[in-house]
Amino acid sequence: AVVSTQSTGAQVPRYANDAIHLMGLEGFTGNWDDLGQLLQQENFLVFVNGGKKPTPRQIFIFERAVLFSKPAPPKKPLQSRKMSISPSPKYSYKCHYPLSQLGLTRFVQDDTNSVQFQLSVFKKDQRNACESFIIQSASTAVRDRWVERIESLLFSQFTILKSRAASNIL
């Protein structure tokens, strides 16, 4: 019981930090309930469709979707006599994709030491287009944490869909 209390206690600051970042998101007009619970967020450099120049993105992963946003330029901290107060982070919504449209590649170019992973989005439209995002993290630990979370979510979705398909056959 002590171990589970300690691990839960260690998660509280992370959840609070994630919530602060989510509160700074502007421009999302969709239904938050469709995304599910916020699971984690992080700042990455993102290469879109094989582009050579990365763009900074704050990425939020929810139970049912991945959301991309653009960090706003940082504002100067507010100064008071005794301390400096940093303003809350701000982000502009760019796009989001349901997990059902995602594919994941753990290692880019089979490099296990790389800090990059790839998300492919298979759009359900007339063109059956696919977008590719090479996501560069700050470290292999961040990459691994995100890849493991996304793999787990995708596997859970697969299991649910498989059981639904099996029940329809019976």
mmCIF file of C-alpha atoms in Angstrom:
data_model
loop_
_atom_site.group_PDB
_atom_site.id
_atom_site.type_symbol
_atom_site.label_atom_id
_atom_site.label_comp_id
_atom_site.label_asym_id
_atom_site.label_seq_id
_atom_site.Cartn_x
_atom_site.Cartn_y
_atom_site.Cartn_z
ATOM 1 C CA ALA A 1 0.000 0.000 0.000
ATOM 2 C CA VAL A 2 2.891 2.361 0.745
ATOM 3 C CA VAL A 3 4.435 1.759 -2.685
ATOM 4 C CA SER A 4 1.176 2.488 -4.537
ATOM 5 C CA THR A 5 0.659 5.643 -2.473
ATOM 6 C CA GLN A 6 4.182 6.801 -3.320
ATOM 7 C CA SER A 7 3.740 6.167 -7.044
ATOM 8 C CA THR A 8 0.362 7.931 -7.005
ATOM 9 C CA GLY A 9 1.888 10.849 -5.114
ATOM 10 C CA ALA A 10 4.676 11.092 -7.658
ATOM 11 C CA GLN A 11 2.090 11.337 -10.472
ATOM 12 C CA VAL A 12 0.175 14.281 -8.964
ATOM 13 C CA PRO A 13 2.705 16.969 -10.024
ATOM 14 C CA ARG A 14 2.806 15.483 -13.532
ATOM 15 C CA TYR A 15 -1.002 15.562 -13.827
ATOM 16 C CA ALA A 16 -1.076 19.128 -12.504
ATOM 17 C CA ASN A 17 1.609 20.167 -15.002
ATOM 18 C CA ASP A 18 -0.299 18.493 -17.866
ATOM 19 C CA ALA A 19 -3.495 20.297 -16.810
ATOM 20 C CA ILE A 20 -1.716 23.684 -16.748
ATOM 21 C CA HIS A 21 -0.468 23.106 -20.294
ATOM 22 C CA LEU A 22 -3.915 22.007 -21.475
ATOM 23 C CA MET A 23 -5.499 25.153 -19.975
ATOM 24 C CA GLY A 24 -3.132 27.184 -22.179
ATOM 25 C CA LEU A 25 -4.508 25.635 -25.376
ATOM 26 C CA GLU A 26 -6.501 28.083 -27.502
ATOM 27 C CA GLY A 27 -8.521 27.583 -30.664
ATOM 28 C CA PHE A 28 -9.826 24.028 -30.211
ATOM 29 C CA THR A 29 -13.527 24.079 -31.092
ATOM 30 C CA GLY A 30 -14.217 20.339 -30.934
ATOM 31 C CA ASN A 31 -15.799 18.337 -28.150
ATOM 32 C CA TRP A 32 -13.307 17.579 -25.345
ATOM 33 C CA ASP A 33 -15.287 14.468 -24.401
ATOM 34 C CA ASP A 34 -14.524 12.962 -27.832
ATOM 35 C CA LEU A 35 -10.797 13.045 -27.017
ATOM 36 C CA GLY A 36 -11.054 11.263 -23.663
ATOM 37 C CA GLN A 37 -8.849 11.916 -20.656
ATOM 38 C CA LEU A 38 -5.549 13.761 -21.110
ATOM 39 C CA LEU A 39 -2.749 11.260 -20.531
ATOM 40 C CA GLN A 40 0.408 13.284 -21.199
ATOM 41 C CA GLN A 41 1.848 16.227 -23.094
ATOM 42 C CA GLU A 42 5.297 17.216 -24.247
ATOM 43 C CA ASN A 43 7.163 19.667 -26.460
ATOM 44 C CA PHE A 44 8.679 18.151 -29.624
ATOM 45 C CA LEU A 45 10.239 19.117 -32.919
ATOM 46 C CA VAL A 46 8.074 17.752 -35.737
ATOM 47 C CA PHE A 47 9.017 17.060 -39.351
ATOM 48 C CA VAL A 48 5.897 16.846 -41.547
ATOM 49 C CA ASN A 49 5.778 14.571 -44.618
ATOM 50 C CA GLY A 50 9.547 14.245 -44.945
ATOM 51 C CA GLY A 51 10.214 17.965 -44.620
ATOM 52 C CA LYS A 52 13.738 19.129 -43.828
ATOM 53 C CA LYS A 53 12.815 21.903 -41.375
ATOM 54 C CA PRO A 54 11.225 20.902 -38.072
ATOM 55 C CA THR A 55 8.542 22.945 -36.367
ATOM 56 C CA PRO A 56 8.084 23.077 -32.591
ATOM 57 C CA ARG A 57 4.825 21.488 -31.452
ATOM 58 C CA GLN A 58 3.261 20.825 -28.104
ATOM 59 C CA ILE A 59 1.631 17.428 -28.466
ATOM 60 C CA PHE A 60 -1.126 16.215 -26.191
ATOM 61 C CA ILE A 61 -2.118 12.566 -26.066
ATOM 62 C CA PHE A 62 -5.594 11.654 -24.923
ATOM 63 C CA GLU A 63 -7.315 8.300 -24.536
ATOM 64 C CA ARG A 64 -8.762 8.528 -28.050
ATOM 65 C CA ALA A 65 -6.753 11.158 -29.939
ATOM 66 C CA VAL A 66 -3.463 12.958 -30.444
ATOM 67 C CA LEU A 67 -3.595 16.756 -30.609
ATOM 68 C CA PHE A 68 -0.924 19.034 -32.118
ATOM 69 C CA SER A 69 -0.530 22.668 -31.095
ATOM 70 C CA LYS A 70 1.919 25.467 -31.751
ATOM 71 C CA PRO A 71 3.659 27.032 -28.748
ATOM 72 C CA ALA A 72 3.120 30.781 -28.487
ATOM 73 C CA PRO A 73 6.227 32.923 -28.040
ATOM 74 C CA PRO A 74 7.111 33.091 -24.334
ATOM 75 C CA LYS A 75 6.138 36.229 -22.449
ATOM 76 C CA LYS A 76 8.378 37.973 -19.969
ATOM 77 C CA PRO A 77 7.873 36.919 -16.346
ATOM 78 C CA LEU A 78 5.944 39.304 -14.130
ATOM 79 C CA GLN A 79 8.225 40.923 -11.594
ATOM 80 C CA SER A 80 7.240 41.570 -8.026
ATOM 81 C CA ARG A 81 9.394 42.691 -5.122
ATOM 82 C CA LYS A 82 10.051 39.219 -3.786
ATOM 83 C CA MET A 83 9.766 36.869 -6.763
ATOM 84 C CA SER A 84 9.325 36.408 -10.468
ATOM 85 C CA ILE A 85 6.071 34.842 -11.670
ATOM 86 C CA SER A 86 6.202 33.045 -15.013
ATOM 87 C CA PRO A 87 3.061 33.304 -17.121
ATOM 88 C CA SER A 88 1.200 30.108 -17.972
ATOM 89 C CA PRO A 89 2.177 28.504 -21.280
ATOM 90 C CA LYS A 90 0.001 29.298 -24.316
ATOM 91 C CA TYR A 91 -0.594 27.172 -27.404
ATOM 92 C CA SER A 92 -2.528 27.547 -30.646
ATOM 93 C CA TYR A 93 -4.475 24.495 -31.736
ATOM 94 C CA LYS A 94 -3.274 23.094 -35.086
ATOM 95 C CA CYS A 95 -4.962 19.703 -35.600
ATOM 96 C CA HIS A 96 -5.923 16.438 -33.948
ATOM 97 C CA TYR A 97 -6.317 12.858 -35.103
ATOM 98 C CA PRO A 98 -8.259 9.961 -33.632
ATOM 99 C CA LEU A 99 -6.055 7.076 -32.534
ATOM 100 C CA SER A 100 -7.998 4.852 -34.928
ATOM 101 C CA GLN A 101 -6.241 6.662 -37.798
ATOM 102 C CA LEU A 102 -2.694 6.370 -36.391
ATOM 103 C CA GLY A 103 0.183 4.091 -37.206
ATOM 104 C CA LEU A 104 3.373 4.087 -35.131
ATOM 105 C CA THR A 105 7.008 3.393 -36.004
ATOM 106 C CA ARG A 106 9.180 3.127 -32.900
ATOM 107 C CA PHE A 107 12.574 3.690 -34.533
ATOM 108 C CA VAL A 108 13.201 5.966 -37.487
ATOM 109 C CA GLN A 109 15.659 4.290 -39.886
ATOM 110 C CA ASP A 110 16.118 1.382 -37.412
ATOM 111 C CA ASP A 111 18.244 3.564 -35.125
ATOM 112 C CA THR A 112 17.537 2.472 -31.544
ATOM 113 C CA ASN A 113 19.570 5.423 -30.194
ATOM 114 C CA SER A 114 17.560 7.992 -32.120
ATOM 115 C CA VAL A 115 15.328 10.376 -30.199
ATOM 116 C CA GLN A 116 12.773 10.227 -33.024
ATOM 117 C CA PHE A 117 9.647 8.180 -33.646
ATOM 118 C CA GLN A 118 7.095 8.343 -36.434
ATOM 119 C CA LEU A 119 3.335 8.745 -36.419
ATOM 120 C CA SER A 120 1.475 8.068 -39.650
ATOM 121 C CA VAL A 121 -2.071 9.315 -40.041
ATOM 122 C CA PHE A 122 -4.292 7.388 -42.420
ATOM 123 C CA LYS A 123 -7.094 9.751 -43.345
ATOM 124 C CA LYS A 124 -10.509 8.453 -44.226
ATOM 125 C CA ASP A 125 -11.294 10.708 -47.165
ATOM 126 C CA GLN A 126 -11.686 10.423 -50.944
ATOM 127 C CA ARG A 127 -7.924 10.403 -51.498
ATOM 128 C CA ASN A 128 -7.085 7.922 -48.693
ATOM 129 C CA ALA A 129 -4.188 10.251 -47.960
ATOM 130 C CA CYS A 130 -1.485 9.532 -45.425
ATOM 131 C CA GLU A 131 0.405 12.143 -43.453
ATOM 132 C CA SER A 132 3.691 11.349 -41.800
ATOM 133 C CA PHE A 133 5.086 13.051 -38.712
ATOM 134 C CA ILE A 134 8.655 12.388 -37.583
ATOM 135 C CA ILE A 135 8.618 13.434 -33.947
ATOM 136 C CA GLN A 136 11.903 14.342 -32.321
ATOM 137 C CA SER A 137 11.992 14.231 -28.549
ATOM 138 C CA ALA A 138 14.484 15.696 -26.104
ATOM 139 C CA SER A 139 15.791 12.243 -25.107
ATOM 140 C CA THR A 140 15.402 8.512 -25.701
ATOM 141 C CA ALA A 141 13.604 8.305 -22.333
ATOM 142 C CA VAL A 142 10.926 10.745 -23.547
ATOM 143 C CA ARG A 143 10.684 8.904 -26.871
ATOM 144 C CA ASP A 144 10.291 5.556 -25.093
ATOM 145 C CA ARG A 145 7.648 6.904 -22.685
ATOM 146 C CA TRP A 146 5.576 8.248 -25.587
ATOM 147 C CA VAL A 147 6.005 5.207 -27.811
ATOM 148 C CA GLU A 148 5.039 2.860 -24.971
ATOM 149 C CA ARG A 149 1.938 4.929 -24.187
ATOM 150 C CA ILE A 150 0.839 5.076 -27.833
ATOM 151 C CA GLU A 151 1.532 1.348 -28.349
ATOM 152 C CA SER A 152 -0.563 0.549 -25.289
ATOM 153 C CA LEU A 153 -3.459 2.707 -26.501
ATOM 154 C CA LEU A 154 -3.328 1.261 -30.019
ATOM 155 C CA PHE A 155 -3.211 -2.298 -28.664
ATOM 156 C CA SER A 156 -6.188 -1.586 -26.378
ATOM 157 C CA GLN A 157 -8.151 -0.251 -29.353
ATOM 158 C CA PHE A 158 -7.219 -3.302 -31.403
ATOM 159 C CA THR A 159 -8.358 -5.628 -28.616
ATOM 160 C CA ILE A 160 -11.710 -3.822 -28.332
ATOM 161 C CA LEU A 161 -12.272 -3.904 -32.088
ATOM 162 C CA LYS A 162 -11.286 -7.574 -32.250
ATOM 163 C CA SER A 163 -13.750 -8.507 -29.499
ATOM 164 C CA ARG A 164 -16.519 -6.505 -31.198
ATOM 165 C CA ALA A 165 -15.820 -8.253 -34.487
ATOM 166 C CA ALA A 166 -15.851 -11.659 -32.766
ATOM 167 C CA SER A 167 -19.180 -10.917 -31.063
ATOM 168 C CA ASN A 168 -20.676 -9.880 -34.437
ATOM 169 C CA ILE A 169 -19.625 -13.203 -35.947
ATOM 170 C CA LEU A 170 -21.344 -15.237 -33.221
#
